[in-house]
JSON list of C-alpha atoms in Angstrom, two decimals:
[
{"chain": "A", "resi": 1, "resn": "MET", "atom": "CA", "xyz": [173.10, 123.46, 202.67]},
{"chain": "A", "resi": 2, "resn": "SER", "atom": "CA", "xyz": [169.83, 123.93, 200.82]},
{"chain": "A", "resi": 3, "resn": "GLY", "atom": "CA", "xyz": [167.68, 120.72, 200.33]},
{"chain": "A", "resi": 4, "resn": "THR", "atom": "CA", "xyz": [168.29, 117.19, 201.21]},
{"chain": "A", "resi": 5, "resn": "ASP", "atom": "CA", "xyz": [170.55, 116.42, 198.32]},
{"chain": "A", "resi": 6, "resn": "SER", "atom": "CA", "xyz": [172.80, 119.38, 198.31]},
{"chain": "A", "resi": 7, "resn": "MET", "atom": "CA", "xyz": [176.51, 119.45, 199.24]},
{"chain": "A", "resi": 8, "resn": "PRO", "atom": "CA", "xyz": [178.12, 121.38, 202.06]},
{"chain": "A", "resi": 9, "resn": "ASP", "atom": "CA", "xyz": [179.41, 124.85, 200.89]},
{"chain": "A", "resi": 10, "resn": "ASP", "atom": "CA", "xyz": [182.95, 123.78, 201.69]},
{"chain": "A", "resi": 11, "resn": "ALA", "atom": "CA", "xyz": [182.89, 120.39, 200.07]},
{"chain": "A", "resi": 12, "resn": "VAL", "atom": "CA", "xyz": [185.70, 119.58, 197.49]},
{"chain": "A", "resi": 13, "resn": "VAL", "atom": "CA", "xyz": [184.75, 117.57, 194.40]},
{"chain": "A", "resi": 14, "resn": "THR", "atom": "CA", "xyz": [187.49, 115.74, 192.69]},
{"chain": "A", "resi": 15, "resn": "VAL", "atom": "CA", "xyz": [187.32, 114.06, 189.35]},
{"chain": "A", "resi": 16, "resn": "GLY", "atom": "CA", "xyz": [190.25, 112.11, 187.91]},
{"chain": "A", "resi": 17, "resn": "GLY", "atom": "CA", "xyz": [193.92, 112.73, 188.77]},
{"chain": "A", "resi": 18, "resn": "PRO", "atom": "CA", "xyz": [195.87, 115.74, 188.78]},
{"chain": "A", "resi": 19, "resn": "LEU", "atom": "CA", "xyz": [196.22, 117.66, 185.42]},
{"chain": "A", "resi": 20, "resn": "PRO", "atom": "CA", "xyz": [199.81, 117.30, 183.85]},
{"chain": "A", "resi": 21, "resn": "ARG", "atom": "CA", "xyz": [202.03, 120.43, 184.26]},
{"chain": "A", "resi": 22, "resn": "ILE", "atom": "CA", "xyz": [204.98, 121.61, 182.36]},
{"chain": "A", "resi": 23, "resn": "ALA", "atom": "CA", "xyz": [208.04, 123.08, 184.30]},
{"chain": "A", "resi": 24, "resn": "ASP", "atom": "CA", "xyz": [210.33, 123.84, 181.34]},
{"chain": "A", "resi": 25, "resn": "VAL", "atom": "CA", "xyz": [210.56, 123.59, 177.69]},
{"chain": "A", "resi": 26, "resn": "GLU", "atom": "CA", "xyz": [213.41, 123.56, 175.26]},
{"chain": "A", "resi": 27, "resn": "PRO", "atom": "CA", "xyz": [212.77, 123.69, 171.41]},
{"chain": "A", "resi": 28, "resn": "LEU", "atom": "CA", "xyz": [214.60, 121.05, 169.29]},
{"chain": "A", "resi": 29, "resn": "ASP", "atom": "CA", "xyz": [214.55, 120.32, 165.61]},
{"chain": "A", "resi": 30, "resn": "ARG", "atom": "CA", "xyz": [211.57, 119.32, 163.41]},
{"chain": "A", "resi": 31, "resn": "PHE", "atom": "CA", "xyz": [208.70, 120.32, 165.79]},
{"chain": "A", "resi": 32, "resn": "ARG", "atom": "CA", "xyz": [210.16, 118.49, 168.74]},
{"chain": "A", "resi": 33, "resn": "VAL", "atom": "CA", "xyz": [210.65, 119.78, 172.20]},
{"chain": "A", "resi": 34, "resn": "ARG", "atom": "CA", "xyz": [212.39, 118.70, 175.40]},
{"chain": "A", "resi": 35, "resn": "LEU", "atom": "CA", "xyz": [209.90, 118.95, 178.29]},
{"chain": "A", "resi": 36, "resn": "THR", "atom": "CA", "xyz": [210.56, 119.01, 182.03]},
{"chain": "A", "resi": 37, "resn": "TRP", "atom": "CA", "xyz": [207.20, 117.94, 183.54]},
{"chain": "A", "resi": 38, "resn": "GLY", "atom": "CA", "xyz": [206.05, 119.24, 187.07]},
{"chain": "A", "resi": 39, "resn": "ASP", "atom": "CA", "xyz": [206.93, 115.83, 188.50]},
{"chain": "A", "resi": 40, "resn": "GLY", "atom": "CA", "xyz": [210.54, 116.06, 187.36]},
{"chain": "A", "resi": 41, "resn": "ARG", "atom": "CA", "xyz": [210.31, 113.78, 184.30]},
{"chain": "A", "resi": 42, "resn": "VAL", "atom": "CA", "xyz": [212.34, 115.03, 181.34]},
{"chain": "A", "resi": 43, "resn": "GLU", "atom": "CA", "xyz": [211.28, 113.67, 177.85]},
{"chain": "A", "resi": 44, "resn": "GLU", "atom": "CA", "xyz": [211.54, 114.63, 174.29]},
{"chain": "A", "resi": 45, "resn": "ARG", "atom": "CA", "xyz": [208.12, 114.92, 172.57]},
{"chain": "A", "resi": 46, "resn": "ASP", "atom": "CA", "xyz": [207.21, 115.23, 168.92]},
{"chain": "A", "resi": 47, "resn": "LEU", "atom": "CA", "xyz": [204.59, 117.98, 168.50]},
{"chain": "A", "resi": 48, "resn": "ALA", "atom": "CA", "xyz": [204.34, 117.46, 164.60]},
{"chain": "A", "resi": 49, "resn": "PRO", "atom": "CA", "xyz": [200.94, 115.76, 164.80]},
{"chain": "A", "resi": 50, "resn": "PRO", "atom": "CA", "xyz": [199.12, 118.64, 166.39]},
{"chain": "A", "resi": 51, "resn": "VAL", "atom": "CA", "xyz": [201.14, 121.12, 164.35]},
{"chain": "A", "resi": 52, "resn": "TRP", "atom": "CA", "xyz": [200.32, 119.56, 161.07]},
{"chain": "A", "resi": 53, "resn": "ASN", "atom": "CA", "xyz": [196.76, 118.65, 161.92]},
{"chain": "A", "resi": 54, "resn": "HIS", "atom": "CA", "xyz": [195.37, 121.92, 163.02]},
{"chain": "A", "resi": 55, "resn": "ARG", "atom": "CA", "xyz": [195.02, 125.03, 160.95]},
{"chain": "A", "resi": 56, "resn": "HIS", "atom": "CA", "xyz": [195.42, 126.95, 164.15]},
{"chain": "A", "resi": 57, "resn": "PHE", "atom": "CA", "xyz": [199.07, 126.07, 164.05]},
{"chain": "A", "resi": 58, "resn": "VAL", "atom": "CA", "xyz": [199.83, 127.20, 160.34]},
{"chain": "A", "resi": 59, "resn": "PRO", "atom": "CA", "xyz": [202.05, 130.04, 161.56]},
{"chain": "A", "resi": 60, "resn": "LEU", "atom": "CA", "xyz": [204.32, 127.44, 163.37]},
{"chain": "A", "resi": 61, "resn": "ARG", "atom": "CA", "xyz": [204.58, 125.35, 160.29]},
{"chain": "A", "resi": 62, "resn": "THR", "atom": "CA", "xyz": [205.63, 128.18, 158.16]},
{"chain": "A", "resi": 63, "resn": "ASP", "atom": "CA", "xyz": [208.01, 130.05, 160.46]},
{"chain": "A", "resi": 64, "resn": "PRO", "atom": "CA", "xyz": [210.65, 127.85, 162.19]},
{"chain": "A", "resi": 65, "resn": "ASP", "atom": "CA", "xyz": [211.78, 130.91, 164.17]},
{"chain": "A", "resi": 66, "resn": "LEU", "atom": "CA", "xyz": [208.29, 131.35, 165.62]},
{"chain": "A", "resi": 67, "resn": "PHE", "atom": "CA", "xyz": [208.25, 127.59, 166.73]},
{"chain": "A", "resi": 68, "resn": "ARG", "atom": "CA", "xyz": [211.61, 128.11, 168.63]},
{"chain": "A", "resi": 69, "resn": "GLN", "atom": "CA", "xyz": [209.95, 130.91, 170.80]},
{"chain": "A", "resi": 70, "resn": "VAL", "atom": "CA", "xyz": [208.06, 128.33, 172.53]},
{"chain": "A", "resi": 71, "resn": "SER", "atom": "CA", "xyz": [207.58, 129.06, 176.36]},
{"chain": "A", "resi": 72, "resn": "VAL", "atom": "CA", "xyz": [205.63, 127.54, 179.29]},
{"chain": "A", "resi": 73, "resn": "ALA", "atom": "CA", "xyz": [202.28, 129.08, 179.73]},
{"chain": "A", "resi": 74, "resn": "ASP", "atom": "CA", "xyz": [201.04, 130.41, 183.22]},
{"chain": "A", "resi": 75, "resn": "TRP", "atom": "CA", "xyz": [200.89, 127.58, 185.72]},
{"chain": "A", "resi": 76, "resn": "GLY", "atom": "CA", "xyz": [202.49, 125.10, 183.33]},
{"chain": "A", "resi": 77, "resn": "SER", "atom": "CA", "xyz": [199.19, 124.26, 181.83]},
{"chain": "A", "resi": 78, "resn": "ALA", "atom": "CA", "xyz": [200.30, 124.76, 178.28]},
{"chain": "A", "resi": 79, "resn": "LEU", "atom": "CA", "xyz": [203.09, 125.59, 175.79]},
{"chain": "A", "resi": 80, "resn": "ALA", "atom": "CA", "xyz": [202.70, 129.09, 174.36]},
{"chain": "A", "resi": 81, "resn": "TRP", "atom": "CA", "xyz": [203.99, 130.84, 171.30]},
{"chain": "A", "resi": 82, "resn": "PRO", "atom": "CA", "xyz": [203.68, 134.51, 170.35]},
{"chain": "A", "resi": 83, "resn": "GLY", "atom": "CA", "xyz": [200.39, 135.40, 168.80]},
{"chain": "A", "resi": 84, "resn": "GLY", "atom": "CA", "xyz": [198.19, 133.56, 171.14]},
{"chain": "A", "resi": 85, "resn": "LEU", "atom": "CA", "xyz": [199.02, 129.95, 169.94]},
{"chain": "A", "resi": 86, "resn": "GLU", "atom": "CA", "xyz": [198.79, 127.52, 172.77]},
{"chain": "A", "resi": 87, "resn": "LEU", "atom": "CA", "xyz": [199.05, 123.71, 173.09]},
{"chain": "A", "resi": 88, "resn": "SER", "atom": "CA", "xyz": [197.74, 122.29, 176.42]},
{"chain": "A", "resi": 89, "resn": "ALA", "atom": "CA", "xyz": [199.94, 120.21, 178.66]},
{"chain": "A", "resi": 90, "resn": "GLU", "atom": "CA", "xyz": [197.04, 117.63, 178.76]},
{"chain": "A", "resi": 91, "resn": "TRP", "atom": "CA", "xyz": [196.99, 117.25, 175.08]},
{"chain": "A", "resi": 92, "resn": "ILE", "atom": "CA", "xyz": [200.77, 116.85, 174.84]},
{"chain": "A", "resi": 93, "resn": "ASP", "atom": "CA", "xyz": [200.68, 114.29, 177.60]},
{"chain": "A", "resi": 94, "resn": "ARG", "atom": "CA", "xyz": [198.34, 112.12, 175.44]},
{"chain": "A", "resi": 95, "resn": "LEU", "atom": "CA", "xyz": [200.71, 112.26, 172.38]},
{"chain": "A", "resi": 96, "resn": "PRO", "atom": "CA", "xyz": [202.52, 108.97, 171.54]},
{"chain": "A", "resi": 97, "resn": "ARG", "atom": "CA", "xyz": [205.64, 108.63, 173.78]},
{"chain": "A", "resi": 98, "resn": "PRO", "atom": "CA", "xyz": [209.01, 107.59, 172.13]},
{"chain": "A", "resi": 99, "resn": "MET", "atom": "CA", "xyz": [210.00, 104.08, 172.66]},
{"chain": "A", "resi": 100, "resn": "SER", "atom": "CA", "xyz": [213.47, 103.27, 174.01]},
{"chain": "A", "resi": 101, "resn": "ASN", "atom": "CA", "xyz": [215.64, 100.56, 172.64]},
{"chain": "A", "resi": 102, "resn": "GLU", "atom": "CA", "xyz": [215.31, 98.77, 176.04]},
{"chain": "A", "resi": 103, "resn": "GLU", "atom": "CA", "xyz": [211.62, 98.83, 175.87]},
{"chain": "A", "resi": 104, "resn": "PHE", "atom": "CA", "xyz": [211.64, 97.55, 172.34]},
{"chain": "A", "resi": 105, "resn": "ARG", "atom": "CA", "xyz": [213.94, 94.57, 173.38]},
{"chain": "A", "resi": 106, "resn": "ARG", "atom": "CA", "xyz": [211.32, 93.78, 176.33]},
{"chain": "A", "resi": 107, "resn": "ALA", "atom": "CA", "xyz": [208.50, 93.89, 173.96]},
{"chain": "A", "resi": 108, "resn": "MET", "atom": "CA", "xyz": [210.21, 91.34, 171.68]},
{"chain": "A", "resi": 109, "resn": "ASP", "atom": "CA", "xyz": [211.05, 89.24, 174.67]},
{"chain": "A", "resi": 110, "resn": "ASP", "atom": "CA", "xyz": [207.39, 89.40, 175.90]},
{"chain": "A", "resi": 111, "resn": "LEU", "atom": "CA", "xyz": [206.13, 88.45, 172.55]},
{"chain": "A", "resi": 112, "resn": "SER", "atom": "CA", "xyz": [208.71, 85.62, 172.03]},
{"chain": "A", "resi": 113, "resn": "MET", "atom": "CA", "xyz": [209.73, 87.16, 168.85]},
{"chain": "A", "resi": 114, "resn": "THR", "atom": "CA", "xyz": [212.93, 86.55, 167.03]},
{"chain": "A", "resi": 115, "resn": "LEU", "atom": "CA", "xyz": [214.60, 89.14, 164.69]},
{"chain": "A", "resi": 116, "resn": "ASP", "atom": "CA", "xyz": [213.15, 87.48, 161.62]},
{"chain": "A", "resi": 117, "resn": "GLY", "atom": "CA", "xyz": [209.67, 87.29, 163.31]},
{"chain": "A", "resi": 118, "resn": "MET", "atom": "CA", "xyz": [209.55, 90.85, 164.37]},
{"chain": "A", "resi": 119, "resn": "ALA", "atom": "CA", "xyz": [210.82, 92.01, 160.95]},
{"chain": "A", "resi": 120, "resn": "ALA", "atom": "CA", "xyz": [207.99, 89.97, 159.21]},
{"chain": "A", "resi": 121, "resn": "THR", "atom": "CA", "xyz": [205.42, 91.21, 161.69]},
{"chain": "A", "resi": 122, "resn": "LEU", "atom": "CA", "xyz": [206.35, 94.84, 161.33]},
{"chain": "A", "resi": 123, "resn": "GLY", "atom": "CA", "xyz": [207.00, 94.60, 157.58]},
{"chain": "A", "resi": 124, "resn": "ILE", "atom": "CA", "xyz": [210.54, 95.97, 157.89]},
{"chain": "A", "resi": 125, "resn": "ALA", "atom": "CA", "xyz": [213.97, 94.65, 157.32]},
{"chain": "A", "resi": 126, "resn": "ARG", "atom": "CA", "xyz": [215.55, 92.32, 159.89]},
{"chain": "A", "resi": 127, "resn": "ARG", "atom": "CA", "xyz": [218.68, 94.60, 160.04]},
{"chain": "A", "resi": 128, "resn": "GLN", "atom": "CA", "xyz": [216.25, 97.41, 161.12]},
{"chain": "A", "resi": 129, "resn": "VAL", "atom": "CA", "xyz": [214.84, 95.38, 163.97]},
{"chain": "A", "resi": 130, "resn": "ALA", "atom": "CA", "xyz": [218.55, 94.48, 164.89]},
{"chain": "A", "resi": 131, "resn": "ALA", "atom": "CA", "xyz": [219.19, 98.27, 164.87]},
{"chain": "A", "resi": 132, "resn": "TYR", "atom": "CA", "xyz": [216.15, 99.08, 167.01]},
{"chain": "A", "resi": 133, "resn": "ARG", "atom": "CA", "xyz": [217.35, 96.22, 169.44]},
{"chain": "A", "resi": 134, "resn": "LYS", "atom": "CA", "xyz": [220.78, 98.09, 169.82]},
{"chain": "A", "resi": 135, "resn": "ASP", "atom": "CA", "xyz": [220.59, 101.81, 169.70]},
{"chain": "A", "resi": 136, "resn": "LYS", "atom": "CA", "xyz": [218.87, 103.16, 166.69]},
{"chain": "A", "resi": 137, "resn": "PRO", "atom": "CA", "xyz": [215.77, 105.63, 167.77]},
{"chain": "A", "resi": 138, "resn": "LEU", "atom": "CA", "xyz": [212.50, 104.02, 166.94]},
{"chain": "A", "resi": 139, "resn": "PRO", "atom": "CA", "xyz": [210.10, 106.00, 164.64]},
{"chain": "A", "resi": 140, "resn": "ASN", "atom": "CA", "xyz": [206.67, 106.64, 166.32]},
{"chain": "A", "resi": 141, "resn": "TYR", "atom": "CA", "xyz": [204.91, 104.38, 163.74]},
{"chain": "A", "resi": 142, "resn": "ILE", "atom": "CA", "xyz": [207.22, 101.35, 164.99]},
{"chain": "A", "resi": 143, "resn": "ALA", "atom": "CA", "xyz": [206.49, 102.27, 168.70]},
{"chain": "A", "resi": 144, "resn": "LEU", "atom": "CA", "xyz": [202.87, 102.44, 168.18]},
{"chain": "A", "resi": 145, "resn": "ALA", "atom": "CA", "xyz": [202.84, 99.19, 166.27]},
{"chain": "A", "resi": 146, "resn": "VAL", "atom": "CA", "xyz": [204.89, 97.30, 168.94]},
{"chain": "A", "resi": 147, "resn": "ARG", "atom": "CA", "xyz": [202.68, 98.78, 171.64]},
{"chain": "A", "resi": 148, "resn": "ALA", "atom": "CA", "xyz": [199.62, 97.49, 169.73]},
{"chain": "A", "resi": 149, "resn": "LEU", "atom": "CA", "xyz": [201.05, 94.11, 169.38]},
{"chain": "A", "resi": 150, "resn": "THR", "atom": "CA", "xyz": [201.97, 93.94, 173.28]},
{"chain": "A", "resi": 151, "resn": "SER", "atom": "CA", "xyz": [198.46, 95.16, 174.21]},
{"chain": "A", "resi": 152, "resn": "ALA", "atom": "CA", "xyz": [196.81, 92.62, 171.89]},
{"chain": "A", "resi": 153, "resn": "ARG", "atom": "CA", "xyz": [198.72, 89.93, 173.52]},
{"chain": "A", "resi": 154, "resn": "ALA", "atom": "CA", "xyz": [198.03, 91.06, 176.99]},
{"chain": "A", "resi": 155, "resn": "ALA", "atom": "CA", "xyz": [194.26, 91.18, 176.12]},
{"chain": "A", "resi": 156, "resn": "HIS", "atom": "CA", "xyz": [194.42, 87.58, 174.92]},
{"chain": "A", "resi": 157, "resn": "ALA", "atom": "CA", "xyz": [196.49, 86.25, 177.91]}
]
């Protein structure tokens, strides 16, 4: 050590939790992938937001065959495509997660919402709410809105 405020040479500094790691990837349709994370979780993720929001990914937008060539980069730290295109695992982990029908039903229960009430709140048809409660996949914008509603309720509780 040099000085009174220095750390020992063998000290380990840790900031935050472990970085997310990707173990495997399978390309799906419309910029979606099925990921197996390092901790064993398997989930489908929509990569359309970064692909459409960054000029860096124009080749992926214009060449579906290139998108299907996705692979896991060294150490699982990113997804990679030929030509040096990469999307970090940390960035992917921050993308909105799909909402399951069970999670939607629980949110409605937590919010004490009826089919009509949820339809009016979300600005969609009652039959859509019924379908989301049953088995219809929820679009990201509905999942984001429902999560915002539950977060706002929790903040005021």
